[in-house]
Amino acid sequence: MAGQTTMKKLAVAATCAALLLAAACNADALEVGYYKKSCPRVETIVRAEVKKFVYKNAGVGAGLIRLLFHDCFVEGCDGSVLLDPTPANPAPEKLSPPNFPSLRGFDVIDAAKDAVEKACPGVVSCADIVAFAARDAAYFLSRMRVKINMPAGRFDGRLSNSSHALDNLPPPFFNLTELIDSFATKGLDAEDMVVLSGAHTVGRSHCSSFVPDRLAVPSDIDGGFASFLRRRCPANPTSSNDPTVNQDVVTPNAFDNQYYKNVLSHKVLFTSDAALLTSPATAKMVSDNAHIPGWWEDRFKKAFVKMAAIDVKNSYQGEIRKNCRVVNY
């Protein structure tokens, strides 16, 4: 059965190559229920592992959602962010400043991969496990309101470079034009960017990510919120003194639309968050997401699936890793 699935994928890839539309075709080849014959329990297995971790620590769920974003924006959704340093590649993505030491969830992916390998050895990619885990984290943190049908069929990449993460991940000090351009290079539009920014409704941030831009200079940040942050953050964060604060101080562990209400009240951490109010079009999106029940959740599901299809690999370009932390040899 695994062979039939692989043959189908190979046929699709061959057609795409002939049309010189490999990237678009790879994304189109993803399908919901991709493993229904080759590993029918995979999504149940991954969800069970994610549930164990998220119910112990909601912050891990936020980390898993961020992990997918940081994977997909660098080399595409191919599990490249999971690769550990080796003598041949001492500086992979996970050691890049946008990822280290803040990115987390790697242990959840390891646990899920181990469980999946016991059920279906050599069948399920690490890239798909990352996508399933992020989907499940959103499901649990939203109290089962955000239910996403996540297509699968990704292959794992073999390239992981720290400098590529710096080049492709939008930093927290970006203005609106820079944000829109950054997302556009990945095939995501301005509304996708605004909707996906809503993931900042969960998780924590190191003070060093916002203190220089938001507290040390005049900004639009709410005065009371700024005072609150100054009490928790050093004026000059260092690697040895860099505390974290909740990105959403109102409902920090709930995957909801509170982020947009915080944007409107100028109680957000990043310059890139505040930037969403700097154009009439994106400001209206913020207002709609804040005030219309279910509006953000519906759009997030679509944007999340769209993001999870960025530059996916086919079987010619990637592999099914045995261990998510190292390429196959």
XYZ file of C-alpha atoms in Angstrom:
329
model
C 0.000 0.000 0.000
C 2.890 2.354 0.727
C 4.181 1.526 -2.753
C 0.903 2.569 -4.360
C 0.990 5.910 -2.556
C 4.592 6.505 -3.607
C 3.795 5.597 -7.238
C 0.969 8.108 -7.264
C 3.278 10.789 -5.903
C 5.928 9.949 -8.495
C 3.404 10.192 -11.304
C 2.227 13.598 -10.148
C 5.809 14.824 -9.793
C 6.691 13.635 -13.296
C 3.743 15.508 -14.774
C 4.693 18.656 -12.888
C 8.298 18.500 -14.049
C 7.140 18.169 -17.642
C 5.068 21.315 -17.233
C 7.922 23.191 -15.520
C 5.554 23.937 -12.663
C 7.131 21.754 -9.989
C 6.581 24.012 -6.968
C 2.909 24.645 -7.694
C 2.249 21.031 -8.604
C 3.945 19.744 -5.483
C 1.576 21.824 -3.382
C -1.417 20.642 -5.400
C -0.315 17.034 -4.897
C -0.835 17.328 -1.138
C -4.081 15.709 -0.103
C -6.200 15.232 2.977
C -6.023 11.608 4.057
C -2.786 11.025 2.165
C -1.816 8.178 4.527
C -5.236 6.544 4.754
C -3.891 3.345 3.166
C -0.169 3.417 3.956
C -0.469 4.528 7.617
C -4.143 4.959 8.527
C -3.571 5.789 12.218
C -0.856 8.408 11.740
C -2.979 11.471 12.492
C -4.496 9.827 15.574
C -1.020 8.882 16.793
C 0.386 12.386 16.319
C -2.626 13.995 17.974
C -2.279 11.761 21.017
C 1.369 12.741 21.456
C 0.621 16.443 21.014
C -2.192 16.236 23.553
C 0.161 14.790 26.191
C 2.569 17.694 25.859
C 0.102 20.547 25.383
C -2.054 19.562 28.348
C 1.060 19.637 30.526
C 2.303 22.955 29.114
C 0.212 25.126 26.797
C 3.364 26.954 25.744
C 4.527 23.840 23.916
C 1.445 24.141 21.716
C 2.384 27.701 20.822
C 5.868 26.429 20.029
C 4.530 23.793 17.639
C 2.490 26.353 15.711
C 5.554 28.568 15.429
C 7.682 25.570 14.440
C 5.610 25.009 11.297
C 5.850 28.683 10.331
C 9.621 28.704 10.824
C 9.982 25.480 8.862
C 7.844 26.532 5.898
C 9.373 29.990 5.415
C 12.879 28.492 5.059
C 13.401 25.933 2.260
C 9.652 25.250 2.259
C 7.674 22.860 4.474
C 10.271 20.108 4.488
C 11.302 19.521 8.098
C 14.642 21.273 7.530
C 14.262 23.193 10.804
C 14.477 19.885 12.691
C 17.997 18.982 11.576
C 20.707 18.996 14.244
C 24.212 20.357 13.666
C 26.795 17.904 12.338
C 30.491 18.210 11.498
C 29.485 18.543 7.845
C 26.790 21.116 8.654
C 27.615 22.874 11.948
C 25.115 25.727 11.474
C 21.625 24.451 10.535
C 18.423 26.483 10.739
C 17.641 25.544 14.328
C 20.782 27.378 15.516
C 19.945 30.599 13.665
C 19.120 33.618 15.899
C 15.398 33.627 14.949
C 15.197 30.008 16.154
C 17.739 29.596 18.927
C 17.121 29.426 21.807
C 13.444 30.381 21.485
C 12.085 27.744 19.092
C 10.636 24.698 20.824
C 8.564 21.604 20.230
C 11.372 19.438 18.886
C 10.826 16.868 21.639
C 7.160 16.571 20.662
C 8.102 15.868 17.050
C 10.626 13.257 18.223
C 7.986 11.524 20.343
C 5.424 11.589 17.539
C 7.949 10.301 14.992
C 8.966 7.438 17.293
C 5.335 6.428 17.785
C 4.573 6.677 14.069
C 7.672 4.661 13.123
C 6.531 1.832 15.381
C 3.211 1.715 13.545
C 4.399 2.461 9.998
C 8.176 2.390 9.587
C 9.621 4.461 6.769
C 6.291 5.837 5.517
C 5.528 9.218 7.136
C 7.748 12.262 6.621
C 8.913 14.473 9.454
C 7.575 17.454 7.482
C 4.066 15.992 7.604
C 4.416 15.283 11.323
C 5.329 18.952 11.909
C 2.235 20.020 9.962
C -0.045 17.594 11.831
C 1.409 18.611 15.206
C 0.894 22.326 14.527
C -2.665 21.642 13.409
C -3.336 19.649 16.572
C -1.790 22.305 18.810
C -4.181 24.880 17.347
C -7.048 22.447 17.904
C -6.295 21.898 21.596
C -5.398 25.513 22.423
C -8.615 26.736 20.780
C -10.624 24.268 22.867
C -11.450 22.308 19.724
C -12.852 25.307 17.824
C -10.103 25.460 15.183
C -10.488 22.200 13.277
C -8.190 22.036 10.271
C -8.148 19.399 7.555
C -4.399 19.263 6.940
C -3.293 17.854 3.585
C -0.170 15.688 3.589
C 2.339 14.194 1.191
C 5.418 16.292 1.949
C 8.930 14.897 1.707
C 11.823 15.816 3.977
C 14.542 18.149 2.716
C 18.265 17.578 3.081
C 19.406 21.224 3.210
C 19.373 23.325 6.392
C 21.340 26.546 6.664
C 21.340 29.104 9.467
C 21.806 32.058 7.116
C 18.731 31.041 5.118
C 16.608 31.415 8.251
C 17.919 34.945 8.738
C 17.185 35.736 5.101
C 13.623 34.388 5.036
C 11.991 34.779 8.460
C 10.387 38.210 8.965
C 11.838 39.835 12.106
C 9.663 41.499 14.767
C 10.828 44.999 13.754
C 9.465 44.824 10.177
C 7.076 47.549 9.004
C 3.907 46.778 7.050
C 5.458 47.007 3.583
C 8.283 44.700 4.604
C 5.828 42.219 6.114
C 3.626 42.145 3.019
C 6.652 41.694 0.759
C 8.065 38.938 2.950
C 4.826 36.960 2.837
C 4.325 37.650 -0.873
C 7.604 35.910 -1.684
C 6.043 32.783 -0.174
C 2.810 33.066 -2.153
C 0.825 34.550 0.747
C -1.141 37.776 0.418
C -1.712 40.636 2.863
C -4.808 39.038 4.382
C -2.928 35.770 4.906
C -0.245 37.768 6.722
C -2.755 39.508 8.991
C -4.608 36.273 9.722
C -1.456 34.273 10.451
C -0.190 37.055 12.718
C -3.093 36.088 14.957
C -1.016 33.123 16.124
C 0.674 35.679 18.402
C -2.354 35.177 20.630
C -0.362 32.357 22.262
C 3.255 31.912 23.252
C 5.937 33.984 24.912
C 8.620 36.322 23.646
C 12.074 37.204 24.921
C 12.416 40.840 25.965
C 15.236 41.288 23.447
C 12.696 40.845 20.642
C 10.841 44.052 21.425
C 12.612 46.199 24.039
C 14.865 48.119 21.605
C 12.023 49.038 19.228
C 9.049 49.372 21.511
C 10.308 50.577 24.892
C 13.564 52.426 24.289
C 12.106 54.825 21.713
C 8.772 56.634 21.313
C 6.112 54.324 19.875
C 2.352 53.928 19.761
C 2.402 51.358 22.574
C -0.115 51.875 25.379
C 1.548 53.688 28.289
C 0.301 51.326 30.966
C 1.341 48.295 28.941
C 4.777 49.823 28.363
C 5.175 50.348 32.116
C 4.131 46.743 32.724
C 6.789 45.536 30.286
C 9.504 47.773 31.747
C 8.925 46.161 35.137
C 9.564 42.737 33.625
C 12.312 43.451 31.119
C 15.820 44.857 31.603
C 16.544 48.059 29.710
C 19.317 46.248 27.848
C 18.579 42.519 27.596
C 21.553 40.194 27.245
C 21.890 36.485 26.585
C 22.233 35.932 30.334
C 19.395 38.295 31.268
C 16.584 38.017 28.748
C 13.262 37.114 30.420
C 10.140 36.159 28.530
C 6.651 37.648 28.657
C 3.318 36.465 27.291
C 2.534 37.769 23.826
C -1.142 38.033 24.799
C -1.474 39.212 28.397
C -5.271 38.838 28.408
C -5.774 35.192 27.354
C -2.179 33.916 27.109
C -2.977 30.221 26.669
C -6.087 30.481 24.493
C -5.911 30.301 20.715
C -8.516 32.983 20.066
C -8.983 36.391 18.456
C -7.856 38.376 21.509
C -4.643 39.301 19.667
C -6.581 41.625 17.365
C -8.261 43.342 20.295
C -4.794 43.854 21.738
C -3.582 45.346 18.453
C -6.483 47.819 18.502
C -5.725 48.804 22.099
C -1.977 49.156 21.342
C -1.071 46.385 23.761
C 1.121 44.224 21.542
C 4.821 43.459 21.797
C 6.256 43.791 18.315
C 6.642 46.610 15.829
C 5.316 44.114 13.263
C 2.131 43.686 15.338
C 1.520 47.419 15.625
C 2.228 47.783 11.894
C -1.074 46.108 11.061
C -2.846 49.392 11.882
C -0.717 51.505 9.550
C -2.904 51.068 6.455
C -6.697 51.344 6.143
C -6.934 47.938 4.468
C -5.053 45.945 7.110
C -6.587 47.981 9.933
C -10.040 46.909 8.708
C -8.883 43.296 8.669
C -7.741 43.677 12.271
C -11.093 45.163 13.250
C -13.070 42.415 11.492
C -10.975 39.704 13.133
C -11.447 41.362 16.518
C -15.172 41.961 16.379
C -16.894 39.410 14.126
C -17.404 36.053 15.906
C -15.736 33.180 14.065
C -14.285 35.459 11.380
C -10.646 34.945 12.324
C -10.937 31.229 13.017
C -12.439 30.554 9.575
C -9.750 32.526 7.808
C -6.959 31.093 9.908
C -7.822 27.555 8.853
C -7.452 28.454 5.159
C -4.325 30.562 5.581
C -2.678 27.910 7.749
C -3.204 25.198 5.121
C -1.943 27.583 2.439
C 1.197 28.307 4.460
C 1.731 24.585 5.090
C 2.026 24.023 1.334
C 4.887 26.464 0.688
C 7.552 24.951 -1.596
C 6.891 21.371 -0.544
C 9.282 18.697 -1.784
C 8.438 15.709 -3.930
C 10.176 12.329 -3.802
C 12.862 13.459 -6.258
C 13.739 16.457 -4.107
C 13.444 14.896 -0.667
C 13.200 11.731 1.392
C 11.345 10.106 4.273
C 13.725 10.632 7.179
C 14.193 7.765 9.621
C 15.230 10.228 12.330
C 13.864 13.762 12.130
C 17.143 15.224 13.405
C 19.442 13.790 10.725
C 19.270 13.144 6.997
C 19.291 9.550 5.764
C 22.648 8.134 4.746
